[in-house]
Amino acid sequence: MKTIGNKQSFTFKKISAFLLIIAATVLASCEGPIGPMGPPGEDGISYAGSIYEVEVDFTFSNDYSVVVDHPSTIEVLPEDVVLVYILWEYDGTDIWRLCPQTVVLPEGVIQYNFDYTQYDTRLFLEYTVNELLPEETQNQIFRIAILPIDFVAQKSVDINDFNSLMQMPQLDMNILDKVELNSVEEIK
């Protein structure tokens, strides 16, 4: 009896392997006309951000702190990230630096800093020097960028380099004109 069972098992394995080879051959050799083109898909993930520019004066009377309301044309979500860049210098092109930005002087330290809410951004100076000069406090130009957290969290995003950030293909920036001083609320 053992030989009959082994022969049946061996025969079944041969037939199964043969049928599997035939099925694979038939499926691989199927050809026919190419079907119609499917609907176009999306080009990948795109993120929407906004940026605007403001020029402020830090003074003793405003305690070296200015609150800038986000323009009403920009919707800022609670989970969005707000980044602030200061125009650091000009050498034929604008050179922007991410805040906070610190200046170390022999007399002490000056730091341009910020904090933000969903509704506004506060720009302020922190300093240990006895006297702040007009070039350190007057006509300071900032760019305020509002970006989705999912975009900022990507490993390929370098938020320190303003120019490369602006050239990211997956970032669709809404670039507003300079916000005028009359829309800036000074802290008294």
PDB file of C-alpha atoms in Angstrom:
ATOM      1  CA  MET A   1       0.000   0.000   0.000  1.00  0.00           C
ATOM      2  CA  LYS A   2       2.792   2.374   0.629  1.00  0.00           C
ATOM      3  CA  THR A   3       3.935   2.221  -2.954  1.00  0.00           C
ATOM      4  CA  ILE A   4       0.499   3.011  -4.382  1.00  0.00           C
ATOM      5  CA  GLY A   5       0.126   6.059  -2.075  1.00  0.00           C
ATOM      6  CA  ASN A   6       3.609   7.305  -2.977  1.00  0.00           C
ATOM      7  CA  LYS A   7       2.907   6.846  -6.698  1.00  0.00           C
ATOM      8  CA  GLN A   8      -0.361   8.794  -6.421  1.00  0.00           C
ATOM      9  CA  SER A   9       1.334  11.581  -4.472  1.00  0.00           C
ATOM     10  CA  PHE A  10       4.208  11.720  -6.974  1.00  0.00           C
ATOM     11  CA  THR A  11       1.784  11.756  -9.932  1.00  0.00           C
ATOM     12  CA  PHE A  12      -0.295  14.522  -8.319  1.00  0.00           C
ATOM     13  CA  LYS A  13       2.832  16.667  -7.770  1.00  0.00           C
ATOM     14  CA  LYS A  14       3.827  16.204 -11.434  1.00  0.00           C
ATOM     15  CA  ILE A  15       0.365  17.183 -12.678  1.00  0.00           C
ATOM     16  CA  SER A  16       0.237  20.211 -10.366  1.00  0.00           C
ATOM     17  CA  ALA A  17       3.675  21.433 -11.490  1.00  0.00           C
ATOM     18  CA  PHE A  18       2.726  20.902 -15.150  1.00  0.00           C
ATOM     19  CA  LEU A  19      -0.542  22.871 -14.736  1.00  0.00           C
ATOM     20  CA  LEU A  20       1.307  25.664 -12.922  1.00  0.00           C
ATOM     21  CA  ILE A  21       3.840  25.972 -15.764  1.00  0.00           C
ATOM     22  CA  ILE A  22       1.044  26.074 -18.367  1.00  0.00           C
ATOM     23  CA  ALA A  23      -0.872  28.753 -16.401  1.00  0.00           C
ATOM     24  CA  ALA A  24       2.260  30.901 -16.022  1.00  0.00           C
ATOM     25  CA  THR A  25       3.040  30.560 -19.739  1.00  0.00           C
ATOM     26  CA  VAL A  26      -0.505  31.513 -20.784  1.00  0.00           C
ATOM     27  CA  LEU A  27      -0.630  34.538 -18.472  1.00  0.00           C
ATOM     28  CA  ALA A  28       2.822  35.778 -19.496  1.00  0.00           C
ATOM     29  CA  SER A  29       2.115  35.476 -23.206  1.00  0.00           C
ATOM     30  CA  CYS A  30      -1.155  37.410 -23.226  1.00  0.00           C
ATOM     31  CA  GLU A  31      -1.044  40.366 -25.584  1.00  0.00           C
ATOM     32  CA  GLY A  32      -3.600  42.668 -26.953  1.00  0.00           C
ATOM     33  CA  PRO A  33      -4.284  46.262 -27.770  1.00  0.00           C
ATOM     34  CA  ILE A  34      -3.246  48.823 -25.198  1.00  0.00           C
ATOM     35  CA  GLY A  35      -6.211  50.048 -23.194  1.00  0.00           C
ATOM     36  CA  PRO A  36      -7.294  53.674 -22.932  1.00  0.00           C
ATOM     37  CA  MET A  37      -5.216  56.140 -20.907  1.00  0.00           C
ATOM     38  CA  GLY A  38      -6.383  56.546 -17.327  1.00  0.00           C
ATOM     39  CA  PRO A  39      -7.291  59.900 -15.800  1.00  0.00           C
ATOM     40  CA  PRO A  40      -4.341  62.186 -14.971  1.00  0.00           C
ATOM     41  CA  GLY A  41      -3.145  61.927 -11.404  1.00  0.00           C
ATOM     42  CA  GLU A  42      -1.747  64.560  -9.123  1.00  0.00           C
ATOM     43  CA  ASP A  43       1.896  65.599  -9.527  1.00  0.00           C
ATOM     44  CA  GLY A  44       2.687  64.743  -5.932  1.00  0.00           C
ATOM     45  CA  ILE A  45       2.175  66.485  -2.654  1.00  0.00           C
ATOM     46  CA  SER A  46       2.102  70.269  -2.782  1.00  0.00           C
ATOM     47  CA  TYR A  47       2.170  72.483   0.277  1.00  0.00           C
ATOM     48  CA  ALA A  48       0.760  75.994   0.477  1.00  0.00           C
ATOM     49  CA  GLY A  49       2.591  78.598   2.479  1.00  0.00           C
ATOM     50  CA  SER A  50       2.566  82.380   2.768  1.00  0.00           C
ATOM     51  CA  ILE A  51       5.193  85.012   3.241  1.00  0.00           C
ATOM     52  CA  TYR A  52       5.107  88.726   3.828  1.00  0.00           C
ATOM     53  CA  GLU A  53       7.628  91.427   4.612  1.00  0.00           C
ATOM     54  CA  VAL A  54       7.536  94.118   7.261  1.00  0.00           C
ATOM     55  CA  GLU A  55       9.876  96.947   8.229  1.00  0.00           C
ATOM     56  CA  VAL A  56       9.932  97.902  11.906  1.00  0.00           C
ATOM     57  CA  ASP A  57      11.641 100.316  14.251  1.00  0.00           C
ATOM     58  CA  PHE A  58      12.557  99.090  17.708  1.00  0.00           C
ATOM     59  CA  THR A  59      12.447 101.984  20.154  1.00  0.00           C
ATOM     60  CA  PHE A  60      12.627 102.624  23.852  1.00  0.00           C
ATOM     61  CA  SER A  61       8.968 103.722  23.775  1.00  0.00           C
ATOM     62  CA  ASN A  62       7.805 100.356  22.337  1.00  0.00           C
ATOM     63  CA  ASP A  63      10.159  98.499  24.689  1.00  0.00           C
ATOM     64  CA  TYR A  64      12.018  97.197  21.608  1.00  0.00           C
ATOM     65  CA  SER A  65       9.068  94.967  20.754  1.00  0.00           C
ATOM     66  CA  VAL A  66       6.577  95.142  17.866  1.00  0.00           C
ATOM     67  CA  VAL A  67       3.522  92.940  17.218  1.00  0.00           C
ATOM     68  CA  VAL A  68       2.636  92.340  13.575  1.00  0.00           C
ATOM     69  CA  ASP A  69      -0.864  91.034  12.893  1.00  0.00           C
ATOM     70  CA  HIS A  70      -0.929  88.409  10.165  1.00  0.00           C
ATOM     71  CA  PRO A  71      -2.645  89.878   7.076  1.00  0.00           C
ATOM     72  CA  SER A  72      -6.330  88.993   6.850  1.00  0.00           C
ATOM     73  CA  THR A  73      -5.713  87.385   3.446  1.00  0.00           C
ATOM     74  CA  ILE A  74      -3.638  84.647   5.115  1.00  0.00           C
ATOM     75  CA  GLU A  75      -5.264  81.796   6.981  1.00  0.00           C
ATOM     76  CA  VAL A  76      -2.924  80.598   9.718  1.00  0.00           C
ATOM     77  CA  LEU A  77      -3.825  77.211  11.167  1.00  0.00           C
ATOM     78  CA  PRO A  78      -2.962  76.382  14.782  1.00  0.00           C
ATOM     79  CA  GLU A  79      -0.519  73.691  13.621  1.00  0.00           C
ATOM     80  CA  ASP A  80       1.281  75.935  11.089  1.00  0.00           C
ATOM     81  CA  VAL A  81       4.871  76.984  11.725  1.00  0.00           C
ATOM     82  CA  VAL A  82       5.862  80.644  11.598  1.00  0.00           C
ATOM     83  CA  LEU A  83       9.477  81.417  10.744  1.00  0.00           C
ATOM     84  CA  VAL A  84      11.020  84.870  10.763  1.00  0.00           C
ATOM     85  CA  TYR A  85      13.987  85.939   8.648  1.00  0.00           C
ATOM     86  CA  ILE A  86      15.880  89.199   9.077  1.00  0.00           C
ATOM     87  CA  LEU A  87      17.545  91.032   6.200  1.00  0.00           C
ATOM     88  CA  TRP A  88      21.105  90.738   7.437  1.00  0.00           C
ATOM     89  CA  GLU A  89      23.065  92.383   4.664  1.00  0.00           C
ATOM     90  CA  TYR A  90      23.060  93.183   0.998  1.00  0.00           C
ATOM     91  CA  ASP A  91      25.942  92.242  -1.328  1.00  0.00           C
ATOM     92  CA  GLY A  92      24.181  92.484  -4.678  1.00  0.00           C
ATOM     93  CA  THR A  93      21.486  90.146  -3.390  1.00  0.00           C
ATOM     94  CA  ASP A  94      19.557  90.112  -0.144  1.00  0.00           C
ATOM     95  CA  ILE A  95      21.046  87.920   2.559  1.00  0.00           C
ATOM     96  CA  TRP A  96      18.388  86.615   4.930  1.00  0.00           C
ATOM     97  CA  ARG A  97      19.048  84.924   8.255  1.00  0.00           C
ATOM     98  CA  LEU A  98      16.652  82.846  10.304  1.00  0.00           C
ATOM     99  CA  CYS A  99      15.782  84.346  13.685  1.00  0.00           C
ATOM    100  CA  PRO A 100      16.729  84.284  16.439  1.00  0.00           C
ATOM    101  CA  GLN A 101      19.887  86.025  15.272  1.00  0.00           C
ATOM    102  CA  THR A 102      22.570  87.107  17.738  1.00  0.00           C
ATOM    103  CA  VAL A 103      25.147  89.880  17.420  1.00  0.00           C
ATOM    104  CA  VAL A 104      28.091  89.631  19.811  1.00  0.00           C
ATOM    105  CA  LEU A 105      29.743  92.984  20.526  1.00  0.00           C
ATOM    106  CA  PRO A 106      32.572  93.885  22.913  1.00  0.00           C
ATOM    107  CA  GLU A 107      29.975  95.674  25.112  1.00  0.00           C
ATOM    108  CA  GLY A 108      27.503  92.792  25.156  1.00  0.00           C
ATOM    109  CA  VAL A 109      24.973  90.901  23.062  1.00  0.00           C
ATOM    110  CA  ILE A 110      21.964  91.856  20.913  1.00  0.00           C
ATOM    111  CA  GLN A 111      19.504  89.192  19.792  1.00  0.00           C
ATOM    112  CA  TYR A 112      16.714  89.661  17.240  1.00  0.00           C
ATOM    113  CA  ASN A 113      13.998  87.243  18.279  1.00  0.00           C
ATOM    114  CA  PHE A 114      10.311  86.447  17.802  1.00  0.00           C
ATOM    115  CA  ASP A 115       7.350  84.520  19.044  1.00  0.00           C
ATOM    116  CA  TYR A 116       4.021  83.942  17.382  1.00  0.00           C
ATOM    117  CA  THR A 117       0.415  82.923  17.703  1.00  0.00           C
ATOM    118  CA  GLN A 118      -2.130  81.920  15.112  1.00  0.00           C
ATOM    119  CA  TYR A 119      -3.020  85.631  14.783  1.00  0.00           C
ATOM    120  CA  ASP A 120       0.213  87.600  15.027  1.00  0.00           C
ATOM    121  CA  THR A 121       3.991  87.578  15.343  1.00  0.00           C
ATOM    122  CA  ARG A 122       5.921  89.563  17.927  1.00  0.00           C
ATOM    123  CA  LEU A 123       9.374  90.773  16.899  1.00  0.00           C
ATOM    124  CA  PHE A 124      11.640  91.907  19.716  1.00  0.00           C
ATOM    125  CA  LEU A 125      15.190  92.644  20.785  1.00  0.00           C
ATOM    126  CA  GLU A 126      16.932  91.080  23.727  1.00  0.00           C
ATOM    127  CA  TYR A 127      20.159  92.812  24.671  1.00  0.00           C
ATOM    128  CA  THR A 128      22.843  93.256  27.302  1.00  0.00           C
ATOM    129  CA  VAL A 129      24.462  96.393  25.837  1.00  0.00           C
ATOM    130  CA  ASN A 130      23.950  99.761  27.545  1.00  0.00           C
ATOM    131  CA  GLU A 131      23.104 101.629  24.343  1.00  0.00           C
ATOM    132  CA  LEU A 132      21.432 100.413  21.167  1.00  0.00           C
ATOM    133  CA  LEU A 133      22.475 102.224  17.999  1.00  0.00           C
ATOM    134  CA  PRO A 134      20.019 103.308  15.270  1.00  0.00           C
ATOM    135  CA  GLU A 135      21.509 100.834  12.761  1.00  0.00           C
ATOM    136  CA  GLU A 136      20.636  98.051  15.210  1.00  0.00           C
ATOM    137  CA  THR A 137      17.078  99.220  15.884  1.00  0.00           C
ATOM    138  CA  GLN A 138      15.749 101.323  12.983  1.00  0.00           C
ATOM    139  CA  ASN A 139      14.411 100.190   9.591  1.00  0.00           C
ATOM    140  CA  GLN A 140      14.832  96.504  10.362  1.00  0.00           C
ATOM    141  CA  ILE A 141      13.319  94.363   7.583  1.00  0.00           C
ATOM    142  CA  PHE A 142      11.834  90.969   8.362  1.00  0.00           C
ATOM    143  CA  ARG A 143      10.150  88.314   6.258  1.00  0.00           C
ATOM    144  CA  ILE A 144       7.535  86.284   8.060  1.00  0.00           C
ATOM    145  CA  ALA A 145       6.932  82.840   6.535  1.00  0.00           C
ATOM    146  CA  ILE A 146       3.913  80.737   7.464  1.00  0.00           C
ATOM    147  CA  LEU A 147       4.440  77.098   6.535  1.00  0.00           C
ATOM    148  CA  PRO A 148       2.543  73.841   7.045  1.00  0.00           C
ATOM    149  CA  ILE A 149       4.089  71.631   9.731  1.00  0.00           C
ATOM    150  CA  ASP A 150       4.106  68.616   7.373  1.00  0.00           C
ATOM    151  CA  PHE A 151       6.335  70.544   4.959  1.00  0.00           C
ATOM    152  CA  VAL A 152       8.752  71.805   7.630  1.00  0.00           C
ATOM    153  CA  ALA A 153       9.048  68.294   9.131  1.00  0.00           C
ATOM    154  CA  GLN A 154      10.486  66.828   5.919  1.00  0.00           C
ATOM    155  CA  LYS A 155      14.159  65.908   6.152  1.00  0.00           C
ATOM    156  CA  SER A 156      14.900  67.542   2.787  1.00  0.00           C
ATOM    157  CA  VAL A 157      13.778  71.002   3.941  1.00  0.00           C
ATOM    158  CA  ASP A 158      16.491  73.402   5.118  1.00  0.00           C
ATOM    159  CA  ILE A 159      14.655  76.216   6.877  1.00  0.00           C
ATOM    160  CA  ASN A 160      17.921  78.050   7.560  1.00  0.00           C
ATOM    161  CA  ASP A 161      18.465  78.888   3.885  1.00  0.00           C
ATOM    162  CA  PHE A 162      15.702  81.293   2.867  1.00  0.00           C
ATOM    163  CA  ASN A 163      16.544  81.216  -0.856  1.00  0.00           C
ATOM    164  CA  SER A 164      16.528  77.417  -1.128  1.00  0.00           C
ATOM    165  CA  LEU A 165      13.310  77.296   0.900  1.00  0.00           C
ATOM    166  CA  MET A 166      11.661  79.621  -1.627  1.00  0.00           C
ATOM    167  CA  GLN A 167      12.787  77.372  -4.497  1.00  0.00           C
ATOM    168  CA  MET A 168      11.392  74.108  -3.088  1.00  0.00           C
ATOM    169  CA  PRO A 169       9.225  72.684  -5.896  1.00  0.00           C
ATOM    170  CA  GLN A 170       6.630  71.181  -3.559  1.00  0.00           C
ATOM    171  CA  LEU A 171       6.069  74.535  -1.792  1.00  0.00           C
ATOM    172  CA  ASP A 172       3.504  76.837  -3.382  1.00  0.00           C
ATOM    173  CA  MET A 173       4.186  80.206  -1.733  1.00  0.00           C
ATOM    174  CA  ASN A 174       1.638  82.990  -1.549  1.00  0.00           C
ATOM    175  CA  ILE A 175       3.996  85.992  -1.582  1.00  0.00           C
ATOM    176  CA  LEU A 176       2.397  89.197  -0.357  1.00  0.00           C
ATOM    177  CA  ASP A 177       3.657  92.706  -0.750  1.00  0.00           C
ATOM    178  CA  LYS A 178       5.348  94.490   2.101  1.00  0.00           C
ATOM    179  CA  VAL A 179       2.975  95.055   5.013  1.00  0.00           C
ATOM    180  CA  GLU A 180       2.840  98.768   5.753  1.00  0.00           C
ATOM    181  CA  LEU A 181       3.600 100.196   9.179  1.00  0.00           C
ATOM    182  CA  ASN A 182      -0.004 101.283   9.746  1.00  0.00           C
ATOM    183  CA  SER A 183      -0.962  97.600   9.989  1.00  0.00           C
ATOM    184  CA  VAL A 184       1.686  97.035  12.637  1.00  0.00           C
ATOM    185  CA  GLU A 185       0.576  97.355  16.236  1.00  0.00           C
ATOM    186  CA  GLU A 186       3.247  98.568  18.611  1.00  0.00           C
ATOM    187  CA  ILE A 187       3.263  97.352  22.191  1.00  0.00           C
ATOM    188  CA  LYS A 188       2.955 100.294  24.583  1.00  0.00           C
TER     189      LYS A 188
END
